[in-house]
Amino acid sequence: MKGIRQLAEHLDISIGTVSRALNGKPDVNEETRKRVLAAAEQLGYVANQSGRSLRQGTTNVIGLMIQSSRETVENSDNFFLTVTGGLQSVFSRHKLDLVMLPCPHDEDPYEYLKRMVARRIVDALIISETQRVDKRFDLLAKTKIPFVALGRSLSDGNASWIDLDFDGVVNSAVDRLVAHGHRRIAISAPSSDINLGFVFVEGYRRALERHGIIHDPALVIRAKSSEQGGYQVADELLRLEDRPTAVILIYELMAIGFYRRVMESGIIPGRDIAVVGFREAPRAKFLQPPLTCFRTSLHDLGVELAEILLSGMPAYSEEYPGKTRQTIWPLELMPGESDAFELGTKK
Amino acid sequence: MKGIRQLAEHLDISIGTVSRALNGKPDVNEETRKRVLAAAEQLGYVANQSGRSLRQGTTNVIGLMIQSSRETVENSDNFFLTVTGGLQSVFSRHKLDLVMLPCPHDEDPYEYLKRMVARRIVDALIISETQRVDKRFDLLAKTKIPFVALGRSLSDGNASWIDLDFDGVVNSAVDRLVAHGHRRIAISAPSSDINLGFVFVEGYRRALERHGIIHDPALVIRAKSSEQGGYQVADELLRLEDRPTAVILIYELMAIGFYRRVMESGIIPGRDIAVVGFREAPRAKFLQPPLTCFRTSLHDLGVELAEILLSGMPAYSEEYPGKTRQTIWPLELMPGESDAFELGTKK
DNA sequence: CTGAAAGCGCTTACAG
DNA sequence: CTGAAAGCGCTTACAG
């Protein structure tokens, strides 16, 4: 089966009627519509997307740009695949397909995005891994293509985004640690310019301040967001002359490497050092002692992300009224045993 | 900047000439070409893909279909993101863009693929997570769209594929364990119908046979391919009356849960039970004792996959001559300490 | 309710 | 070397 012309010939009616029947337009005889649908099904006809897109000016495809930078590849821990499920559950209601657009390592994300936008492969975009300063916001705003960011940025220009509640996490972690008697609390931060690192560290500083603890820059350890990075964080902490009694780790996987390194030195998390992880991950469940961390539903995050995006697209906006365009996504504390001791009572 | 028409008007030449200049056709005055390229750059003009595709009958996009089944989400461990890097390094040479097509959980992969093919969003496809019987091969063969599979299948119909050397891994693992005195060797297998599970278990049986060991079906434990699955495998093994002395795990993440469960019973891998893992993963490096496993370059696998695909596309085949269309991808043994003891010498 | 026709934005024979 | 025109496969006003 080639195109709509062949299908129309086969049915001995005009292509216009075939098109209307297939697209569920009114003013088509029910009998005719049935014949058309049956023939299309039988001959496996589906409209060529290029033809449709050209005519309608819309592709019915939404793009999710991911960086797959080496750092992310190591740690994203299928973050995106889970979010994707949530996105699709919304998009499928509108017959929108989701494609993931992986920006190659060796290509500049800005140039890559520019190309994707210009080619008009997608109707709307979701960008992720937002940087502190991220020119992609300006680009997308300028081209007027609907988009939403997974992650905030100084460059957001009042555009839509949704972001994890890093501030809430770090506040909760600091409160908890201070309540257990800790004053020297270290924190890990990503080595890249990804904005969440700044948000995380800023929240940490404010939380310390709130408790009247003086911030010591030496306690902010930059490392890759992977097991290896966690190992390195532990290594650096162990070398500090005035060693912290607690640490807050960003990214779930770091805990694995961190545990390993401190244990090599005979230091037990939850007894000799307090550890609070970030997002709950399957891996974390298998750490001993169990890691105190934060839970959230990435599927639901995807749903929200999709709805915010659609609320900004004229064709769908009325179905998603009153969406807040900038949302902080909450996480819930899951107390483990990795920070369950009172400072001073440790032997 | 809207379309080629506006650009042509701005330059006061015909759209035909603009198109030829932009597409690097010969027979364009160098002076004219420069003017066109400069104007396009300045005005940010890039050809609308729908227009091009419709005219040329090609989209210059390659699709990688991924299932993101719940099982995969948990364990794929960024397998795909790494392979993607290799794919892109080849495609980018031909100005082909790669998009990932995630099939939603609740949609039948066959129907999803059918839709993607019919819409002609991509010129060629890579499918993954091949099932033992996988109708997608027939579908793609019938529609004559170029494709290659990441994973073999009984349904391959002589189509192109590349697959990890499961047989080689399991042979090497069994040989090693037998050399250390083991005779009761268990193996884990995926709980789904993914073909690699069958290949793995069949290889295991033949390897045992080669050593004159009678195969005990009770030693093939089916479980999800995740940490949780590894935990469960250990749990089931511990319950066997005639407990195996060694186990071969499929999927890298299982080792984490496996270690945890046996250690809960005071059983130490590499001392009380021999463990051989599958693909080397960052996580595995942080297990103690270090896991014996197998290393391979997923980036290079992606390169090979891309080349096999292009060798089957008329427009590119002459640049990739003599490609073997069905390839077993090797893995290299990385000896750890998790199986480093002689049976009988354990205390 | 249906058909004939226009036109979306491109590329590419064909003339000149 | 350049321009005018056809046509890729659709959808959608417009007639009837």
XYZ file of C-alpha atoms (C1' of nucleotides) in Angstrom:
726
model
C 0.000 0.000 0.000
C 1.556 3.243 -1.097
C -0.452 6.351 -0.497
C -3.897 7.744 -0.053
C -4.347 7.875 -3.829
C -4.055 4.107 -4.178
C -6.390 3.566 -1.291
C -8.929 5.919 -2.844
C -8.672 4.198 -6.205
C -9.124 0.834 -4.580
C -12.291 2.102 -2.941
C -13.312 4.033 -6.020
C -13.887 7.282 -4.151
C -11.950 10.542 -3.931
C -8.909 11.050 -1.775
C -10.655 13.879 0.003
C -13.335 11.591 1.304
C -10.767 8.995 2.315
C -8.864 11.606 4.256
C -11.983 12.888 5.991
C -13.091 9.393 6.890
C -9.715 8.465 8.293
C -9.407 11.620 10.331
C -12.805 11.276 11.949
C -14.241 14.378 10.350
C -18.009 14.827 10.492
C -20.024 14.917 7.290
C -18.929 11.505 6.155
C -21.470 8.814 5.492
C -21.107 6.177 8.181
C -21.188 3.441 5.596
C -18.421 5.105 3.621
C -16.362 5.646 6.737
C -16.582 1.995 7.665
C -15.489 0.901 4.224
C -12.547 3.273 4.311
C -11.410 2.239 7.765
C -11.720 -1.429 6.892
C -9.740 -1.031 3.697
C -7.042 1.002 5.431
C -6.717 -1.592 8.141
C -6.606 -4.426 5.667
C -4.102 -2.808 3.337
C -2.086 -1.399 6.211
C -2.424 2.183 5.113
C -1.299 4.919 7.472
C -0.876 8.509 6.361
C 2.632 9.549 5.453
C 3.737 11.914 8.153
C 5.683 14.231 5.876
C 2.597 14.848 3.772
C 0.478 15.528 6.800
C 3.049 17.697 8.461
C 3.604 19.780 5.399
C -0.060 20.396 4.945
C -0.992 20.858 8.591
C 2.146 22.530 9.750
C 2.340 20.151 12.681
C 4.180 16.881 13.162
C 2.343 15.465 16.157
C 5.687 14.572 17.595
C 7.128 15.908 20.826
C 10.867 15.792 21.363
C 12.705 15.149 24.603
C 16.274 16.322 24.306
C 18.786 14.482 26.427
C 22.463 15.158 26.638
C 23.827 11.768 27.422
C 26.990 13.485 28.444
C 29.408 10.998 29.788
C 28.494 12.028 33.292
C 24.817 11.454 32.710
C 25.346 8.143 31.011
C 27.008 6.940 34.124
C 24.503 8.149 36.586
C 21.155 8.907 35.082
C 20.104 5.529 36.282
C 17.239 5.356 33.859
C 15.872 8.555 35.181
C 14.728 9.476 31.702
C 13.184 6.186 30.784
C 10.941 6.425 33.806
C 9.973 10.030 33.175
C 9.250 9.022 29.594
C 6.544 6.646 30.743
C 4.727 9.473 32.467
C 5.077 11.759 29.478
C 3.664 9.187 27.117
C 0.700 8.427 29.295
C -0.421 12.007 28.696
C 0.697 12.439 25.093
C -0.948 9.255 23.916
C -4.337 10.715 24.798
C -3.729 13.296 22.095
C -2.129 10.952 19.580
C 1.171 12.669 20.096
C 4.289 10.563 19.829
C 7.348 11.132 21.930
C 10.833 10.825 20.516
C 14.017 11.178 22.469
C 16.657 13.344 20.871
C 20.077 12.393 22.171
C 22.605 15.134 21.639
C 25.955 13.526 20.775
C 28.828 14.091 23.176
C 30.875 15.917 20.625
C 28.165 18.276 19.495
C 27.306 21.532 21.184
C 23.837 21.173 22.741
C 22.875 24.611 21.548
C 23.756 23.876 17.940
C 22.097 20.501 18.102
C 18.896 21.993 19.414
C 19.011 24.729 16.803
C 19.176 22.126 14.074
C 16.324 20.097 15.518
C 14.143 23.142 15.860
C 14.892 24.412 12.368
C 14.183 21.074 10.752
C 10.791 21.097 12.425
C 10.927 17.459 13.286
C 8.843 18.082 16.392
C 6.028 20.407 17.406
C 7.290 21.023 20.891
C 10.305 20.283 23.017
C 11.329 19.239 26.460
C 14.870 20.108 27.382
C 16.705 18.631 30.323
C 19.918 18.978 32.275
C 19.601 22.720 32.316
C 22.757 24.662 32.960
C 23.038 27.632 35.261
C 23.307 29.811 32.178
C 21.604 28.012 29.339
C 21.252 29.694 25.975
C 18.742 27.121 24.871
C 16.024 29.031 26.684
C 16.647 32.115 24.558
C 16.780 30.071 21.389
C 13.483 28.353 22.043
C 11.783 31.523 23.186
C 12.938 33.295 20.039
C 11.675 30.600 17.710
C 8.369 30.499 19.543
C 8.314 26.725 19.649
C 6.421 25.500 22.725
C 8.749 23.991 25.284
C 9.230 23.162 28.913
C 12.438 22.506 30.798
C 13.181 19.718 33.201
C 15.307 21.816 35.522
C 15.407 25.519 36.188
C 18.066 27.966 35.034
C 19.060 31.555 35.498
C 18.289 31.938 31.791
C 14.725 30.732 32.047
C 13.291 34.069 30.895
C 10.082 33.188 32.682
C 9.615 30.067 30.572
C 7.947 26.936 31.929
C 9.923 24.435 33.934
C 9.618 21.795 36.546
C 12.425 20.930 38.892
C 13.071 18.644 41.809
C 12.890 20.276 45.209
C 16.604 20.366 45.904
C 16.107 23.055 48.438
C 13.549 21.026 50.359
C 15.787 17.992 50.317
C 18.826 19.773 51.586
C 16.835 21.615 54.230
C 15.297 18.448 55.490
C 18.671 16.723 55.503
C 20.418 19.506 57.379
C 17.607 19.795 59.938
C 17.761 16.105 60.575
C 21.512 16.043 60.926
C 21.596 19.094 63.186
C 18.913 17.505 65.351
C 21.251 14.559 65.779
C 23.961 16.879 66.992
C 25.973 17.421 63.810
C 27.607 20.753 63.092
C 30.258 19.835 60.557
C 28.173 18.711 57.614
C 29.752 18.141 54.222
C 27.948 18.122 50.893
C 28.748 16.809 47.443
C 28.153 18.855 44.309
C 28.393 17.991 40.635
C 31.581 18.914 38.849
C 29.704 20.295 35.851
C 27.785 23.554 35.446
C 24.440 21.863 35.682
C 22.160 24.229 37.539
C 20.902 21.762 40.104
C 24.345 21.775 41.658
C 24.101 25.475 42.374
C 20.584 25.160 43.717
C 21.658 22.326 45.965
C 24.665 24.105 47.400
C 22.820 27.384 47.861
C 20.076 25.598 49.763
C 22.718 23.955 51.902
C 24.298 27.264 52.789
C 21.016 28.832 53.755
C 20.099 25.817 55.852
C 23.376 26.021 57.733
C 22.899 29.708 58.259
C 19.455 29.083 59.653
C 21.084 26.903 62.295
C 23.828 29.394 62.945
C 26.501 27.149 61.508
C 29.347 28.831 59.726
C 29.811 27.589 56.214
C 33.174 26.010 55.502
C 33.937 25.920 51.753
C 36.200 22.938 52.274
C 33.143 20.876 53.049
C 31.682 21.306 49.567
C 33.222 18.510 47.538
C 32.865 18.531 43.772
C 32.851 15.178 42.064
C 31.337 13.280 39.190
C 27.869 12.044 39.845
C 28.609 8.380 39.811
C 29.767 5.607 42.086
C 33.287 6.665 41.253
C 32.460 10.210 42.260
C 31.078 9.005 45.580
C 34.264 7.091 46.169
C 36.245 10.214 45.495
C 34.101 12.343 47.824
C 34.747 9.903 50.645
C 38.412 9.890 49.847
C 38.638 13.667 50.046
C 36.609 13.852 53.229
C 38.838 11.317 54.928
C 41.812 13.467 54.157
C 40.420 16.588 55.826
C 42.165 17.372 59.078
C 38.921 18.452 60.747
C 36.775 15.678 59.396
C 33.007 16.264 59.066
C 30.677 14.018 61.012
C 27.995 13.969 58.357
C 27.641 14.200 54.598
C 24.790 14.902 52.204
C 25.205 13.295 48.808
C 23.675 14.487 45.572
C 22.686 11.801 43.077
C 21.693 8.417 44.281
C 24.599 6.442 42.926
C 27.271 8.285 44.817
C 26.294 6.504 47.993
C 27.558 3.207 46.638
C 31.082 4.441 46.060
C 31.000 6.473 49.240
C 30.103 3.478 51.393
C 32.838 1.452 49.810
C 35.544 4.004 50.426
C 34.738 4.774 54.047
C 34.352 1.097 54.839
C 37.807 0.475 53.428
C 38.975 2.733 56.227
C 36.895 0.866 58.783
C 34.398 3.684 59.060
C 30.792 2.562 59.190
C 28.007 4.791 57.855
C 25.341 5.268 60.481
C 27.807 4.660 63.299
C 30.944 6.683 62.577
C 29.604 9.034 59.954
C 26.093 10.092 59.049
C 25.146 9.809 55.377
C 22.052 11.181 53.688
C 21.511 10.285 50.031
C 19.403 11.990 47.455
C 16.818 10.197 45.385
C 15.839 6.734 46.433
C 17.187 4.228 43.932
C 16.904 0.469 43.654
C 20.626 0.289 44.294
C 20.331 2.178 47.514
C 18.031 -0.449 48.914
C 20.872 -2.892 48.877
C 23.259 -0.792 50.830
C 23.964 -1.830 54.377
C 23.113 0.028 56.582
C 20.067 1.239 54.627
C 20.524 4.725 53.265
C 18.413 7.640 54.421
C 17.177 9.213 51.205
C 14.232 10.839 49.450
C 11.461 9.284 47.430
C 9.514 10.671 44.512
C 7.540 9.353 41.588
C 9.325 10.052 38.339
C 6.326 8.781 36.457
C 4.136 11.428 38.016
C 6.824 13.989 37.336
C 6.586 13.014 33.671
C 2.827 13.434 33.756
C 3.139 16.905 35.203
C 5.824 17.837 32.713
C 3.624 16.739 29.822
C 0.658 18.656 31.155
C 2.634 21.839 31.606
C 3.878 21.522 28.051
C 0.420 20.931 26.592
C -1.013 23.802 28.606
C 1.347 26.025 26.659
C 0.322 24.720 23.238
C -2.659 26.533 21.710
C -4.128 23.311 20.347
C -4.302 21.724 23.789
C -4.209 24.533 26.305
C -7.910 24.566 27.052
C -7.740 20.976 28.191
C -5.093 21.854 30.750
C -6.245 25.094 32.321
C -4.669 26.707 35.313
C -1.347 24.928 35.126
C 1.392 26.494 37.154
C 4.160 27.072 34.709
C 7.046 26.777 37.131
C 6.823 23.918 39.546
C 8.998 22.569 42.314
C 8.538 18.843 42.542
C 8.470 17.454 46.094
C 10.386 14.506 47.481
C 9.579 12.617 50.614
C 12.089 11.654 53.289
C 12.691 7.920 53.668
C 14.538 7.507 56.942
C 17.163 4.789 56.855
C 19.883 3.857 59.289
C 22.786 5.615 57.636
C 22.304 8.698 59.786
C 20.578 7.098 62.763
C 22.875 7.914 65.644
C 23.333 10.776 68.050
C 26.608 12.532 67.767
C 28.562 12.036 70.969
C 27.033 8.637 71.644
C 29.140 6.984 69.007
C 31.833 4.875 70.487
C 12.729 33.414 8.660
C 9.988 31.253 7.267
C 10.855 29.232 4.194
C 13.047 28.995 1.186
C 10.755 31.359 -0.689
C 11.443 34.213 1.711
C 15.132 33.526 1.589
C 15.082 33.564 -2.205
C 13.144 36.797 -2.292
C 15.563 38.365 0.120
C 18.423 37.379 -2.166
C 16.439 38.198 -5.260
C 17.124 34.869 -6.923
C 15.000 31.797 -7.555
C 14.267 29.170 -4.929
C 15.787 26.533 -7.169
C 19.142 28.194 -7.035
C 18.900 28.678 -3.301
C 18.163 25.012 -2.848
C 21.037 23.933 -5.069
C 23.433 26.239 -3.297
C 22.387 25.046 0.120
C 22.612 21.397 -0.808
C 26.088 21.638 -2.243
C 25.053 20.824 -5.798
C 27.541 21.557 -8.559
C 26.707 24.079 -11.238
C 26.238 26.922 -8.855
C 28.289 30.055 -9.142
C 30.660 30.188 -6.218
C 29.787 33.796 -5.613
C 26.087 32.978 -5.524
C 26.650 30.034 -3.220
C 28.521 32.182 -0.758
C 25.783 34.775 -0.717
C 23.153 32.106 -0.155
C 25.043 30.395 2.635
C 25.753 33.686 4.338
C 22.126 34.768 4.172
C 20.889 31.407 5.427
C 23.282 31.538 8.336
C 22.384 35.081 9.170
C 18.644 34.582 8.945
C 18.807 31.185 10.589
C 17.219 29.393 7.686
C 17.236 25.581 7.719
C 15.137 23.552 5.322
C 11.837 22.310 6.678
C 12.220 18.579 7.032
C 8.678 17.738 6.000
C 9.136 19.504 2.708
C 12.415 17.767 2.060
C 11.161 14.390 3.113
C 8.101 14.608 0.961
C 10.080 15.538 -2.081
C 13.025 13.233 -1.540
C 11.195 10.343 0.002
C 13.751 10.205 2.796
C 13.811 11.725 6.249
C 17.505 11.415 7.103
C 16.472 10.158 10.481
C 17.263 6.739 11.905
C 15.098 5.365 14.706
C 16.209 3.258 17.640
C 13.228 1.542 19.169
C 13.487 0.804 22.860
C 10.915 -0.910 24.961
C 11.514 0.632 28.326
C 9.549 -2.233 29.762
C 9.540 -2.001 33.495
C 12.224 -4.647 33.628
C 14.474 -2.744 31.298
C 13.961 0.518 33.063
C 15.255 -1.050 36.186
C 18.262 -2.704 34.749
C 19.341 -1.305 31.451
C 21.826 0.750 33.336
C 22.223 3.212 30.526
C 23.077 0.466 28.151
C 21.258 2.323 25.413
C 22.683 5.730 26.066
C 26.161 4.336 25.639
C 25.316 2.427 22.480
C 23.722 5.604 21.178
C 27.034 7.396 21.319
C 28.579 4.812 19.019
C 25.661 4.938 16.620
C 25.813 8.693 16.342
C 29.514 8.773 15.705
C 28.815 6.905 12.471
C 25.518 8.502 11.493
C 26.792 12.019 11.912
C 29.250 11.427 9.083
C 26.256 11.073 6.795
C 24.179 13.854 8.308
C 21.768 11.320 9.644
C 20.107 12.074 12.947
C 19.261 9.447 15.491
C 16.031 9.507 17.449
C 15.067 7.074 20.147
C 11.552 5.721 19.911
C 10.398 4.577 23.323
C 7.487 2.176 23.091
C 5.109 2.876 25.989
C 4.580 0.109 28.528
C 0.946 -0.238 27.734
C 1.318 -0.413 23.985
C 2.079 -3.572 22.065
C 5.586 -3.231 20.585
C 4.417 -4.702 17.304
C 1.628 -2.177 16.911
C 3.870 0.649 17.978
C 6.470 -0.296 15.428
C 3.844 -0.672 12.744
C 2.680 2.853 13.388
C 6.188 4.287 13.333
C 6.988 2.524 10.094
C 3.769 3.557 8.394
C 4.159 7.187 9.367
C 7.591 7.149 7.750
C 9.150 9.189 10.475
C 12.456 7.424 9.919
C 14.366 5.965 6.999
C 15.668 2.957 8.846
C 15.254 1.267 12.181
C 17.167 -0.439 14.903
C 15.119 -2.701 17.108
C 16.276 -4.015 20.441
C 15.291 -6.454 23.147
C 14.410 -9.095 20.616
C 12.105 -11.837 21.785
C 12.577 -15.510 21.062
C 9.686 -15.237 18.622
C 9.489 -11.660 17.445
C 6.975 -10.654 14.808
C 8.711 -7.343 14.316
C 11.213 -9.047 12.016
C 8.444 -10.132 9.654
C 6.842 -6.716 9.748
C 10.032 -4.904 8.865
C 11.006 -7.404 6.202
C 7.601 -7.054 4.593
C 7.695 -3.285 4.530
C 11.213 -3.364 3.103
C 12.434 -0.688 5.474
C 16.150 -1.144 6.204
C 16.734 -2.362 9.727
C 19.076 -4.171 12.042
C 18.344 -5.842 15.346
C 20.271 -5.557 18.561
C 19.746 -9.163 19.603
C 19.028 -12.275 17.626
C 15.711 -14.091 17.419
C 14.291 -17.288 16.016
C 12.229 -15.019 13.783
C 15.193 -13.253 12.244
C 14.397 -14.502 8.726
C 18.041 -14.009 7.858
C 17.865 -10.308 8.649
C 20.839 -8.393 10.032
C 21.587 -8.447 13.713
C 24.323 -8.082 16.229
C 24.229 -9.748 19.601
C 26.407 -10.123 22.641
C 28.324 -13.378 22.894
C 26.222 -14.974 25.605
C 27.454 -18.368 24.600
C 31.067 -17.346 24.922
C 30.430 -15.776 28.323
C 28.675 -18.772 29.750
C 31.243 -21.167 28.336
C 34.072 -19.212 29.783
C 32.296 -18.973 33.127
C 31.535 -22.683 33.310
C 35.064 -23.670 32.279
C 36.492 -21.439 34.949
C 34.192 -22.728 37.643
C 34.728 -26.366 36.691
C 38.482 -25.796 36.757
C 38.046 -24.626 40.340
C 36.313 -27.867 41.206
C 32.662 -26.871 40.909
C 30.075 -29.328 39.613
C 26.856 -27.851 40.946
C 26.647 -24.578 39.078
C 23.475 -22.522 39.119
C 22.479 -19.904 36.594
C 20.017 -17.030 36.544
C 17.727 -16.374 33.617
C 15.369 -13.517 32.824
C 11.734 -14.026 33.651
C 10.598 -12.583 30.315
C 10.673 -14.113 26.845
C 13.602 -12.030 25.766
C 15.695 -14.203 23.497
C 18.992 -13.665 25.241
C 17.674 -15.680 28.163
C 17.235 -18.721 25.974
C 20.616 -18.273 24.358
C 22.238 -17.963 27.760
C 20.610 -21.039 29.239
C 21.199 -23.152 26.148
C 24.870 -22.230 26.192
C 24.979 -23.146 29.856
C 23.528 -26.594 29.184
C 25.930 -27.338 26.409
C 28.849 -26.196 28.526
C 27.815 -28.496 31.354
C 27.395 -31.361 28.924
C 30.862 -30.761 27.576
C 32.157 -31.314 31.091
C 29.978 -34.361 31.631
C 27.865 -32.609 34.245
C 24.218 -33.575 34.356
C 21.940 -30.617 34.046
C 19.649 -30.022 37.009
C 16.662 -27.832 36.040
C 16.343 -26.703 39.654
C 19.569 -24.756 39.194
C 18.107 -22.471 36.553
C 16.533 -19.655 38.521
C 14.258 -17.227 36.743
C 14.120 -13.711 38.140
C 13.790 -10.115 37.142
C 16.961 -8.560 35.868
C 17.526 -6.141 38.660
C 19.071 -5.899 42.082
C 15.809 -7.205 43.452
C 15.985 -10.159 41.073
C 19.510 -10.946 42.241
C 18.293 -10.876 45.817
C 15.574 -13.321 44.905
C 17.962 -15.650 43.078
C 20.130 -15.851 46.172
C 17.088 -16.442 48.302
C 15.963 -19.359 46.169
C 19.410 -20.847 45.997
C 19.793 -20.757 49.745
C 16.595 -22.714 50.079
C 17.737 -25.602 47.861
C 18.502 -28.721 49.859
C 21.487 -29.599 47.681
C 22.879 -26.111 47.451
C 25.037 -25.160 44.430
C 28.611 -24.077 45.063
C 28.654 -21.562 42.234
C 26.330 -19.282 40.323
C 26.469 -17.439 37.019
C 24.384 -14.280 36.926
C 22.919 -12.668 33.852
C 22.734 -8.864 33.862
C 25.209 -6.882 35.806
C 22.912 -5.480 38.431
C 21.815 -8.800 39.837
C 25.125 -9.208 41.589
C 24.332 -6.352 43.952
C 21.172 -7.939 45.308
C 22.762 -11.358 45.258
C 25.696 -10.264 47.393
C 23.376 -8.632 49.848
C 21.169 -11.692 50.320
C 23.926 -14.251 50.753
C 25.798 -11.976 53.134
C 22.684 -11.685 55.243
C 23.100 -15.416 55.753
C 26.769 -15.023 56.540
C 27.823 -16.491 53.229
C 30.713 -14.701 51.579
C 31.055 -14.633 47.790
C 34.489 -15.829 46.759
C 34.852 -17.885 49.910
C 31.638 -19.825 50.451
C 30.096 -19.493 47.034
C 31.572 -18.637 43.657
C 29.856 -15.855 41.726
C 30.417 -14.863 38.126
C 28.612 -11.779 36.838
C 27.836 -10.756 33.336
C 28.729 -7.400 31.904
C 31.130 -5.256 33.835
C 29.294 -2.293 35.280
C 30.410 0.673 37.327
C 28.357 -0.695 40.194
C 30.145 -3.992 40.119
C 33.439 -2.272 40.775
C 32.195 -1.336 44.186
C 31.244 -4.800 45.279
C 33.434 -6.452 47.822
C 34.943 -8.926 46.980
C 35.362 -7.672 43.399
C 33.100 -9.479 40.975
C 34.441 -11.667 38.209
C 32.663 -10.434 35.093
C 33.030 -9.611 31.404
C 34.015 -6.409 29.701
C 33.003 -5.003 26.348
C 32.788 -1.631 24.657
C 29.198 -0.636 24.117
C 30.364 2.360 22.141
C 32.116 0.112 19.648
C 29.069 -2.105 19.571
C 27.055 0.955 18.551
C 29.551 1.732 15.797
C 29.291 -1.780 14.419
C 25.517 -1.696 14.623
C 25.402 1.559 12.672
C 27.745 0.236 10.030
C 25.745 -2.930 9.549
C 22.620 -0.859 9.142
C 24.164 1.511 6.612
C 25.631 -1.389 4.661
C 22.062 -2.485 4.060
C 20.864 0.901 2.820
C 21.309 1.462 -0.921
C 22.374 5.055 -0.449
C 25.268 4.100 1.819
C 26.049 0.463 1.126
C 29.046 1.083 -1.072
C 30.771 2.915 1.760
C 30.414 -0.108 4.010
C 31.266 -3.077 1.844
C 31.715 -6.605 3.075
C 29.883 -6.174 6.355
C 28.921 -9.412 8.024
C 25.230 -9.102 8.547
C 24.968 -11.268 11.628
C 27.581 -10.649 14.261
C 28.352 -12.074 17.661
C 29.929 -9.375 19.783
C 32.750 -10.564 22.046
C 33.251 -9.894 25.741
C 36.446 -10.249 27.658
C 36.809 -11.956 31.018
C 37.753 -9.670 33.898
C 38.816 -11.980 36.720
C 37.769 -10.751 40.147
C 37.824 -12.416 43.514
C 34.217 -13.529 43.687
C 35.089 -16.971 42.308
C 38.713 -17.138 43.344
C 38.836 -20.211 45.527
C 39.283 -23.925 44.998
C 36.323 -26.007 45.986
C 37.271 -28.256 48.895
C 39.730 -25.754 50.283
C 37.018 -23.572 51.663
C 36.715 -23.800 55.358
C -22.418 13.770 1.866
C -18.749 13.868 -1.886
C -15.438 15.549 -5.450
C -12.131 18.648 -7.599
C -8.619 21.647 -6.627
C -5.323 24.321 -4.096
C -1.274 24.431 -1.650
C 1.950 23.241 2.508
C 7.977 23.637 1.467
C 10.906 21.598 -0.614
C 14.157 19.300 -4.694
C 15.131 18.346 -9.282
C 14.644 17.303 -14.103
C 14.269 20.425 -17.997
C 15.045 24.653 -20.772
C 17.642 28.191 -21.919
C 24.945 28.990 -14.338
C 19.928 30.151 -13.406
C 14.799 30.143 -13.639
C 10.203 28.215 -14.177
C 7.594 24.383 -13.261
C 6.311 19.867 -11.678
C 5.193 17.064 -8.040
C 6.204 14.398 -3.470
C 1.328 12.930 -0.051
C -1.438 14.848 2.342
C -5.705 18.053 4.355
C -9.173 21.306 3.795
C -11.800 25.192 2.191
C -15.103 25.438 -1.506
C -18.797 23.879 -4.706
C -22.420 21.256 -5.585
